[in-house]
XYZ file of C-alpha atoms in Angstrom:
663
model
C 128.393 36.261 6.172
C 130.880 34.570 7.771
C 130.472 31.364 9.950
C 128.996 29.417 6.997
C 125.663 31.028 7.378
C 122.543 30.476 5.398
C 122.663 31.627 1.873
C 119.393 33.734 2.298
C 119.743 37.218 2.932
C 116.093 36.968 2.875
C 116.604 34.876 6.111
C 117.988 37.945 7.418
C 115.075 40.113 6.547
C 112.671 37.457 8.236
C 114.660 37.805 11.340
C 114.375 41.545 11.210
C 110.626 41.183 11.198
C 110.565 39.935 14.821
C 113.062 42.754 16.182
C 112.084 44.120 19.556
C 110.062 47.348 19.960
C 111.289 50.640 18.565
C 111.751 52.269 22.122
C 114.220 49.307 23.185
C 115.858 49.503 19.970
C 116.564 53.292 20.311
C 117.986 52.687 23.804
C 120.399 50.202 22.686
C 121.469 51.968 19.670
C 121.989 55.265 21.703
C 124.083 53.108 24.029
C 126.387 51.628 21.443
C 126.634 54.883 19.392
C 127.893 56.581 22.892
C 130.269 53.771 23.711
C 131.562 53.927 20.093
C 132.333 57.595 20.591
C 133.833 57.155 24.166
C 136.211 54.353 23.213
C 139.598 54.405 21.149
C 141.507 52.029 18.928
C 140.166 48.305 18.657
C 137.632 48.675 21.394
C 136.359 51.874 19.363
C 136.245 49.341 16.223
C 134.407 46.771 18.010
C 131.736 49.345 19.119
C 131.204 50.423 15.670
C 130.546 46.875 14.355
C 128.150 46.155 17.055
C 126.363 49.567 16.357
C 126.407 48.860 12.790
C 124.854 45.264 13.226
C 122.173 46.636 15.188
C 121.408 49.500 12.933
C 120.597 47.087 10.183
C 117.410 46.630 11.870
C 116.202 50.088 11.497
C 118.455 51.787 8.767
C 120.469 49.849 6.284
C 122.081 52.836 4.756
C 123.258 54.128 7.842
C 124.551 51.006 9.273
C 126.793 50.521 5.775
C 128.012 54.174 6.425
C 129.157 52.883 10.177
C 130.688 49.793 8.840
C 132.763 51.897 6.359
C 133.904 54.074 9.323
C 135.184 50.779 11.115
C 136.861 49.505 7.930
C 138.671 52.635 7.286
C 139.700 53.154 10.984
C 140.963 49.499 11.252
C 142.835 49.753 7.948
C 144.506 53.037 9.189
C 145.240 51.244 12.530
C 146.639 48.175 11.030
C 144.105 45.860 12.643
C 143.472 43.549 9.444
C 141.348 41.289 10.962
C 138.918 43.975 12.179
C 139.253 45.681 8.802
C 137.933 42.361 7.053
C 135.256 41.810 9.356
C 133.957 45.259 8.846
C 134.538 44.905 4.959
C 132.349 41.864 5.277
C 129.661 43.179 7.101
C 129.339 45.884 4.609
C 129.096 43.720 1.923
C 126.263 42.019 3.455
C 124.455 45.423 4.265
C 124.912 46.461 0.578
C 123.248 42.729 -0.313
C 120.506 43.540 1.780
C 120.049 46.959 0.132
C 120.190 45.194 -3.200
C 123.458 47.110 -4.120
C 124.986 43.984 -5.351
C 127.762 45.672 -7.278
C 129.029 47.118 -4.034
C 128.737 44.067 -2.148
C 130.596 42.175 -4.643
C 133.400 44.737 -4.542
C 133.469 44.486 -0.940
C 133.754 40.471 -1.134
C 136.436 40.952 -3.827
C 138.602 43.174 -1.673
C 138.352 40.647 1.167
C 139.168 37.724 -1.195
C 142.203 39.472 -2.448
C 143.470 40.246 1.191
C 142.715 36.926 2.486
C 144.598 35.490 -0.568
C 147.727 37.626 -0.071
C 147.967 36.750 3.761
C 147.316 32.872 3.003
C 144.163 32.545 5.040
C 142.301 29.764 3.359
C 139.384 29.651 5.629
C 138.803 33.352 4.832
C 139.451 33.005 1.087
C 136.612 29.992 1.206
C 134.242 32.167 3.122
C 134.771 35.052 0.654
C 134.094 32.874 -2.342
C 130.810 31.648 -0.614
C 129.792 35.348 -0.397
C 130.473 35.965 -3.804
C 128.401 32.976 -5.084
C 125.473 34.450 -3.110
C 125.738 37.625 -4.893
C 125.825 35.825 -8.268
C 122.718 33.711 -6.968
C 120.753 36.987 -6.151
C 121.539 38.758 -9.748
C 120.318 35.220 -11.290
C 123.924 34.601 -12.710
C 123.706 30.863 -11.552
C 126.853 29.246 -13.608
C 128.810 32.028 -11.965
C 127.274 31.463 -8.649
C 128.051 27.681 -8.845
C 131.734 28.234 -10.213
C 132.461 30.242 -7.325
C 130.907 27.612 -4.655
C 133.038 25.215 -6.651
C 136.275 27.242 -5.771
C 135.247 27.279 -2.223
C 134.865 23.552 -1.570
C 138.472 22.315 -1.997
C 139.480 24.891 0.452
C 136.878 23.840 3.051
C 137.997 20.139 2.230
C 141.717 21.210 2.656
C 140.915 22.544 6.246
C 138.840 19.555 7.065
C 135.920 21.977 8.129
C 132.883 19.891 7.558
C 130.441 22.731 8.565
C 131.702 24.913 5.884
C 131.890 22.222 3.109
C 127.980 21.311 4.162
C 127.291 25.092 3.953
C 128.974 25.514 0.578
C 126.964 22.164 -0.676
C 123.620 23.401 0.537
C 124.111 26.734 -1.383
C 124.875 24.832 -4.609
C 121.670 22.764 -3.958
C 119.841 26.020 -3.614
C 121.226 27.310 -7.034
C 119.884 24.048 -8.649
C 116.632 24.197 -6.948
C 116.180 27.854 -8.307
C 116.914 26.552 -11.694
C 114.547 23.785 -11.418
C 117.099 20.880 -11.302
C 115.349 18.966 -9.039
C 117.878 16.055 -8.634
C 120.852 17.906 -8.684
C 119.358 20.055 -5.784
C 118.646 16.832 -3.901
C 121.983 15.277 -4.588
C 123.750 18.436 -3.079
C 121.041 18.894 -0.175
C 121.565 15.347 0.753
C 125.416 15.608 0.805
C 124.989 18.480 3.047
C 122.786 17.125 5.192
C 125.139 14.148 6.098
C 127.852 16.664 6.719
C 125.601 18.756 8.899
C 124.389 16.170 11.079
C 127.743 15.348 11.977
C 129.376 18.824 12.373
C 126.844 21.733 11.948
C 124.128 22.769 14.362
C 120.493 21.109 14.911
C 118.921 24.305 13.495
C 121.245 24.698 10.374
C 120.620 20.547 9.873
C 116.677 21.481 10.169
C 117.084 23.834 7.185
C 118.406 21.240 4.725
C 115.826 19.185 6.020
C 113.498 21.722 5.112
C 114.582 22.557 1.906
C 114.715 18.680 0.776
C 111.013 18.643 1.850
C 110.009 21.367 -0.394
C 111.673 19.609 -3.271
C 109.694 16.468 -2.638
C 106.654 18.387 -2.082
C 107.062 19.727 -5.942
C 107.669 16.101 -7.018
C 104.564 14.842 -5.281
C 106.461 12.657 -2.848
C 104.392 13.738 0.100
C 104.869 11.271 2.242
C 108.790 11.805 2.214
C 108.449 15.446 2.471
C 106.045 14.927 5.620
C 108.715 12.629 7.268
C 111.468 15.350 6.846
C 109.193 18.148 7.974
C 108.128 16.222 11.187
C 111.795 16.106 11.883
C 112.186 19.555 11.306
C 109.282 20.432 13.434
C 110.901 18.706 16.302
C 113.970 20.611 16.145
C 112.359 24.021 15.990
C 110.331 23.218 18.900
C 113.397 22.154 21.049
C 114.717 25.357 20.332
C 111.509 27.530 20.691
C 111.950 28.944 17.060
C 108.068 29.802 16.834
C 107.796 31.872 13.788
C 109.205 29.122 11.785
C 107.330 26.428 13.751
C 104.036 28.328 12.555
C 105.324 28.267 8.867
C 106.091 24.480 9.209
C 102.787 23.663 10.492
C 101.037 25.298 7.516
C 103.342 23.378 5.364
C 102.534 20.089 6.835
C 98.653 21.084 6.577
C 99.133 21.808 2.881
C 100.716 18.474 2.114
C 97.947 16.782 4.148
C 95.575 18.492 1.743
C 97.429 17.070 -1.355
C 97.197 13.731 0.252
C 93.316 14.440 0.793
C 93.747 13.828 4.554
C 91.436 16.694 5.465
C 91.215 16.223 9.035
C 94.902 16.046 9.661
C 95.239 18.867 7.505
C 92.928 20.937 9.440
C 94.487 20.119 12.854
C 97.727 21.083 11.819
C 96.515 24.354 9.931
C 94.777 25.451 13.355
C 97.920 24.894 15.310
C 99.772 27.286 12.881
C 97.127 29.756 13.086
C 97.309 29.866 17.059
C 101.005 30.256 16.608
C 100.789 32.718 14.145
C 98.071 34.645 16.276
C 100.102 34.383 19.417
C 103.623 35.702 17.616
C 101.873 38.389 15.623
C 103.237 37.114 12.251
C 100.726 38.034 9.527
C 102.239 36.640 6.066
C 102.099 32.941 7.414
C 98.580 33.589 8.698
C 97.217 34.427 5.459
C 98.276 31.282 3.831
C 96.785 29.317 6.565
C 93.279 30.827 6.208
C 93.661 30.169 2.423
C 94.580 26.268 3.234
C 91.826 26.022 5.830
C 89.180 27.389 3.088
C 90.465 24.685 0.661
C 89.760 21.915 3.513
C 86.164 23.395 3.965
C 85.648 23.619 0.137
C 86.602 19.726 0.108
C 84.070 19.359 2.695
C 81.371 21.253 0.840
C 80.997 23.744 3.327
C 81.697 26.996 0.896
C 80.117 29.527 3.478
C 82.980 28.562 5.972
C 85.427 28.617 3.363
C 84.343 32.195 2.329
C 84.787 33.398 5.774
C 88.455 32.183 5.800
C 89.140 33.672 2.494
C 87.967 37.071 3.765
C 90.509 36.742 6.638
C 93.256 36.085 3.835
C 92.242 38.687 1.895
C 92.323 41.181 4.572
C 95.669 40.481 5.623
C 96.935 40.126 2.190
C 95.770 43.699 1.728
C 97.313 45.009 4.725
C 100.681 43.451 3.684
C 100.047 44.908 -0.010
C 100.772 41.293 -1.195
C 99.245 40.856 -4.828
C 100.167 37.016 -4.464
C 98.236 36.750 -1.366
C 95.150 38.650 -2.606
C 95.212 36.870 -5.811
C 95.195 33.329 -4.720
C 92.180 33.923 -2.371
C 90.182 35.696 -5.150
C 90.943 32.708 -7.175
C 89.496 30.403 -4.547
C 86.480 32.911 -3.803
C 85.424 31.932 -7.569
C 85.058 28.152 -6.673
C 83.325 28.927 -3.128
C 80.797 31.353 -4.641
C 80.301 29.055 -7.788
C 79.675 26.183 -5.335
C 76.950 28.364 -3.446
C 75.439 29.213 -6.791
C 76.194 32.832 -6.266
C 77.770 33.294 -9.804
C 77.456 37.074 -9.543
C 79.753 37.301 -6.343
C 81.956 34.450 -8.344
C 82.433 36.496 -11.633
C 83.144 39.766 -9.468
C 86.103 37.824 -7.640
C 86.912 36.680 -10.980
C 87.631 40.144 -12.398
C 89.542 41.158 -9.184
C 92.011 37.871 -9.411
C 92.352 38.830 -13.060
C 93.481 42.147 -11.987
C 95.874 41.039 -9.567
C 97.333 38.812 -11.999
C 98.151 41.264 -14.644
C 99.636 43.465 -11.543
C 101.659 40.308 -11.004
C 102.893 39.881 -14.508
C 103.821 43.682 -14.809
C 105.830 43.221 -11.382
C 107.560 40.401 -12.842
C 108.707 41.967 -15.789
C 109.875 44.869 -13.619
C 111.647 42.334 -11.438
C 113.219 40.559 -14.419
C 114.569 43.980 -15.562
C 116.052 45.089 -12.212
C 117.507 41.420 -12.087
C 119.380 42.170 -15.349
C 120.369 45.701 -14.139
C 121.856 44.121 -11.401
C 123.831 41.689 -13.152
C 125.105 44.718 -15.283
C 126.134 46.504 -12.147
C 127.929 43.399 -10.911
C 129.566 42.799 -14.445
C 130.682 46.622 -14.464
C 132.079 46.303 -11.004
C 134.014 43.304 -11.959
C 135.628 45.320 -15.199
C 136.173 48.259 -12.664
C 138.074 45.948 -10.364
C 139.984 44.173 -13.145
C 141.207 47.489 -14.530
C 142.418 48.641 -10.921
C 144.147 45.257 -10.387
C 145.995 45.645 -13.862
C 146.866 49.204 -13.068
C 148.182 48.240 -9.647
C 150.395 45.180 -11.065
C 151.774 47.781 -13.605
C 152.825 50.209 -10.704
C 154.174 47.258 -8.878
C 156.358 46.116 -11.966
C 157.564 49.857 -12.284
C 158.338 49.940 -8.747
C 160.178 46.629 -8.790
C 162.187 48.085 -12.104
C 162.866 51.361 -9.830
C 164.242 49.350 -6.814
C 166.797 47.071 -9.418
C 167.807 50.600 -11.050
C 168.769 51.745 -7.661
C 170.466 48.462 -6.667
C 172.432 48.900 -10.173
C 173.387 52.025 -9.211
C 174.831 51.329 -5.918
C 176.754 48.516 -7.576
C 178.142 51.174 -10.206
C 178.907 53.383 -7.409
C 180.729 50.667 -5.575
C 182.760 49.651 -8.492
C 183.680 53.337 -9.441
C 184.905 53.400 -5.956
C 186.994 50.279 -6.080
C 188.198 51.253 -9.447
C 189.329 54.996 -8.312
C 191.054 53.290 -5.267
C 193.072 51.243 -7.855
C 193.621 54.008 -9.952
C 195.186 56.371 -7.305
C 197.560 53.552 -6.637
C 198.531 53.703 -10.042
C 200.276 57.360 -10.683
C 200.932 56.349 -14.280
C 197.313 55.816 -15.186
C 195.825 58.636 -12.939
C 194.733 60.921 -15.594
C 193.142 58.342 -17.436
C 191.351 56.952 -14.284
C 190.376 60.608 -13.218
C 188.692 61.011 -17.021
C 186.904 57.516 -16.831
C 185.633 58.356 -13.366
C 184.142 61.834 -14.647
C 182.273 60.001 -17.532
C 180.839 57.409 -15.117
C 179.766 60.184 -12.683
C 178.198 61.834 -15.656
C 176.422 58.647 -16.814
C 175.407 58.374 -13.056
C 173.738 61.631 -12.988
C 171.988 61.030 -16.331
C 170.388 58.069 -15.218
C 169.511 59.864 -11.808
C 167.553 62.494 -13.650
C 165.922 59.802 -15.769
C 164.766 57.931 -12.551
C 163.383 61.123 -11.127
C 161.545 61.702 -14.387
C 159.965 58.338 -14.119
C 159.079 58.958 -10.463
C 157.297 61.905 -11.440
C 155.204 60.216 -14.400
C 154.546 57.384 -11.873
C 153.381 60.005 -9.542
C 150.860 61.700 -11.852
C 149.496 58.188 -13.274
C 148.925 57.127 -9.618
C 147.140 60.161 -9.084
C 145.242 59.943 -12.514
C 144.405 56.227 -11.397
C 142.767 57.539 -8.440
C 140.897 60.463 -10.132
C 139.273 58.623 -12.934
C 137.628 55.942 -10.982
C 136.386 58.792 -8.385
C 135.226 60.708 -11.959
C 133.217 57.630 -13.311
C 131.668 56.505 -9.695
C 130.319 60.082 -9.404
C 128.816 59.912 -13.106
C 127.505 56.655 -12.310
C 125.905 57.891 -9.358
C 124.410 60.876 -11.668
C 122.232 58.268 -13.597
C 121.674 55.731 -10.525
C 118.359 57.581 -9.791
C 117.027 56.859 -13.060
C 117.701 53.344 -13.548
C 116.448 52.562 -9.851
C 113.359 54.705 -10.729
C 112.687 52.100 -13.819
C 112.366 55.094 -16.014
C 113.713 52.739 -19.008
C 113.504 55.687 -21.561
C 115.621 58.100 -19.469
C 117.840 55.425 -18.130
C 118.937 54.291 -21.653
C 119.173 57.840 -22.621
C 121.364 58.861 -19.825
C 123.464 55.443 -20.015
C 124.241 56.532 -23.364
C 125.516 59.814 -22.324
C 127.482 58.362 -19.952
C 129.218 55.576 -22.330
C 130.077 58.729 -24.175
C 131.513 60.505 -21.205
C 133.474 57.376 -20.381
C 134.809 56.792 -23.740
C 136.399 60.523 -23.854
C 137.716 59.709 -20.281
C 139.585 56.618 -21.400
C 140.668 57.944 -24.877
C 142.609 60.862 -22.665
C 143.706 58.422 -20.216
C 147.287 57.886 -21.570
C 148.057 61.647 -21.170
C 148.197 64.310 -18.504
C 146.667 67.197 -20.561
C 144.127 67.767 -22.886
C 142.845 70.613 -25.151
C 140.408 73.207 -23.784
C 137.521 72.267 -26.148
C 137.661 68.406 -24.916
C 137.635 69.385 -21.144
C 134.748 71.566 -21.600
C 133.059 68.946 -23.551
C 133.679 66.403 -20.516
C 132.312 69.175 -18.174
C 129.159 69.618 -20.300
C 128.439 66.220 -20.199
C 128.957 65.878 -16.234
C 126.956 68.773 -15.701
C 124.195 67.670 -17.799
C 124.019 64.443 -15.897
C 124.400 66.065 -12.614
C 121.509 68.479 -13.792
C 119.156 65.575 -14.649
C 120.048 63.824 -11.459
C 118.584 66.716 -9.374
C 115.746 67.272 -11.462
C 117.203 70.293 -13.424
C 117.505 71.849 -9.695
C 120.234 74.280 -10.825
C 121.211 76.298 -13.853
C 124.651 76.119 -15.460
C 126.725 78.141 -17.915
C 130.396 77.460 -19.439
C 131.873 80.811 -21.069
C 134.903 80.538 -22.816
C 136.652 84.055 -23.451
C 137.349 84.863 -27.048
C 141.141 85.456 -26.631
C 141.569 81.522 -26.105
C 141.579 78.910 -28.697
C 139.581 76.222 -27.542
C 141.534 73.787 -29.514
C 144.906 74.544 -28.998
C 144.893 75.581 -25.359
C 145.983 72.580 -22.963
C 144.799 72.091 -19.825
C 145.206 69.351 -17.236
C 142.672 66.843 -17.567
C 140.010 66.466 -15.180
C 141.513 69.271 -12.916
C 138.513 71.316 -12.858
C 135.716 68.953 -12.178
C 136.377 67.976 -8.397
C 135.751 71.885 -7.855
C 132.691 72.065 -10.128
C 131.286 68.960 -8.303
C 132.027 70.439 -4.864
C 130.024 73.777 -5.667
C 126.946 71.666 -6.760
C 127.007 68.959 -3.925
C 128.069 71.365 -0.891
C 127.288 74.863 -2.341
C 124.010 75.163 -4.476
C 122.069 71.742 -3.697
C 121.404 72.720 0.040
C 120.098 76.129 -1.077
C 116.628 77.038 -1.399
C 115.601 79.086 -4.366
C 117.110 79.629 -7.799
C 120.490 77.864 -7.954
C 123.371 79.186 -10.506
C 126.647 77.767 -11.476
C 129.015 79.597 -14.013
C 132.616 78.439 -15.095
C 134.481 81.030 -16.829
C 137.681 80.118 -19.024
C 139.770 83.275 -19.407
C 143.260 84.386 -20.386
C 145.371 86.780 -18.140
C 148.797 87.556 -19.728
C 150.660 84.034 -19.962
C 147.956 82.197 -17.781
C 144.847 80.424 -18.167
C 142.418 81.262 -15.535
C 139.379 79.385 -14.621
C 136.692 80.518 -12.273
C 133.964 78.741 -10.906
C 131.235 80.844 -9.415
C 128.143 79.373 -7.784
C 125.385 81.329 -5.660
C 125.369 78.728 -2.950
C 125.304 78.697 0.718
C 128.694 79.621 1.292
C 131.776 77.515 2.717
C 130.741 78.408 6.214
C 127.216 76.982 5.894
C 128.385 74.120 4.111
C 131.130 73.196 6.818
C 128.127 73.543 9.461
C 126.043 71.254 7.646
C 128.560 68.752 7.013
C 129.484 68.679 10.611
C 125.894 67.542 11.517
C 126.016 64.572 9.338
C 127.081 61.784 11.308
C 129.188 59.311 9.567
C 129.998 61.902 6.652
C 133.185 60.921 4.727
C 136.245 62.960 3.509
C 135.958 64.097 -0.264
C 138.527 61.996 -2.030
C 137.895 64.080 -5.214
C 139.112 67.241 -3.602
C 142.280 65.415 -1.871
C 143.460 64.014 -5.070
C 142.771 67.291 -6.729
C 145.143 68.997 -4.235
C 147.678 66.346 -4.648
C 147.707 66.958 -8.406
C 148.195 70.883 -7.967
C 151.389 69.842 -6.086
C 152.656 67.380 -8.293
C 152.149 70.139 -11.129
C 153.931 72.748 -9.220
C 156.894 70.536 -8.625
C 157.492 70.366 -12.286
C 157.115 73.769 -13.576
C 158.994 76.964 -12.470
C 155.370 78.959 -12.744
C 153.102 77.826 -10.433
C 149.567 77.001 -10.602
C 147.463 78.891 -8.137
C 144.118 77.972 -6.491
C 142.357 80.786 -4.722
C 139.058 80.462 -2.928
C 136.917 83.412 -2.082
C 133.526 83.705 -0.267
C 131.042 85.928 -1.643
C 128.761 88.565 0.025
C 125.888 90.965 -0.835
C 125.506 94.386 0.131
C 124.350 93.245 3.785
C 127.310 90.771 4.080
C 125.098 87.886 3.743
C 126.848 84.817 1.984
C 126.377 84.947 -1.454
C 128.243 81.781 -2.482
C 131.792 80.837 -3.401
C 134.336 81.622 -6.285
C 137.245 79.256 -6.825
C 139.991 80.673 -9.054
C 142.542 78.215 -10.848
C 145.458 79.923 -12.589
C 147.479 77.751 -14.886
C 150.553 78.786 -16.401
C 150.872 78.182 -20.585
C 152.470 74.846 -21.491
């Protein structure tokens, strides 16, 4: 979304509707994939970016995975500019998929990186992108606020094109809110700057936006004047699809003015252009407007023919809006013919589409609020992570200051020792003072080591908690996007309970076994529901254990349970079983996670077949936590993974054993 692009992701979808034939796409995609596989370093990242951009035309989810790969590799190699480009493209793909929370996360990360590097243009474009996310979720005040944050940055850079784009976006938001005068004010400011600094096509986009506002205000002559200028630019650049749409809009305005002959001429030109390009939706509108022309001429039979063609196209596009408006006009046409039976039939059909559209509007409103909720939750997560990082930075700064203090103290001790050795009479006292200072230094060293250990554990927890929360959110996302309101609310309630448990335990590194088991039960219930109860699970606690007093590191078991479900059980056909045992062996708490899945070898083969698969962060963090625990205790926490086989040596699942010494 860089380079002052249009605020509408819908524009991107319009362009995708005119993509080359599928066979040609496959050839280009294969070539880009091969180039990415054969290249290295910056050339590979550039190839990945080109491949992901092309993939948007056929598979948005796969394109997002490719952009993730490019972003991570650029970050690993230290290519900041390419990392930002990949993150920006990833945010655009998320926006096109409707995943506005994830889009906001990518654009916010980009804003932070641009701010840290002092890149004012990058900051302005990030604000512009964030404003578009808020605009699409219906949060218009936040959208305008972020656009206004971008404006002074563009002004400071004397970037007139960027300023014009931002002003245009603010005009669009006001237009969507029905604030016509405010929208016109911003559109006209943008138009003046675009005429000076932007491309003609970008300039024509604002002309079209102003014309649509004039049309709504019944200022038809002024709207026509702008649309003729807009049409001239489109023809100059041979933008046929938008030309066809503009011709139809001009015809519609002439209908409003009562100039039916002029209207018919422009509508017929639009029809010819639509048929030439093979675009369907504008053609349905053209037939509808031609029917209005012939109804005005008292020629209902020809109007009915045009309306039948409009209904046929609308049905093929599965557009309730196109079909409803055509059936509504059919009522008038058949009434003029005196065929009231057919008029009544089309009235009933129009009413059925009207009811369908009302339900769709309610569903759209719910989805918009859900998107706003996702964006809000993502904002909260980002703010929490930023607070945690600031706290860690402060602790690290304190640690550096303590080390400097220790160095200074050591220097003082050395100077003092030299002076004391020069004075034989004070040698004994000097030795005593030096011993005391050394003892004090050792005490501080141990204290610093203890602080470092605490910081390491909390940093690992800071990684584990968002991972656990994100995976839990993924478990209920299916029910929300499926618009199952009852289930969605019930699962959100369960998740809020789960989140509250995690947050309440976040200040400690351990919890009692009963609370850990409760977290696992809630998580397993969500995962079971997510996969339509595709597996059975049981948690067994040995009678030898007191779950209310036995301590266990919090969230230590969950990543292995998650791994067993996703990579062991779900790829398996047939009954799926997961058992978690908590037992006592001498002075150790033993946790066994047993599944009857496909086994590690088959899971690894499946993972290798999936292009763009990512490394499990949960398993990495779990391993690091085990290493951190083992550094702080004499008796080690042990991890053993066993492959299970039946009598015929066929894979029968996996057993993970975690042996935890008693606290």
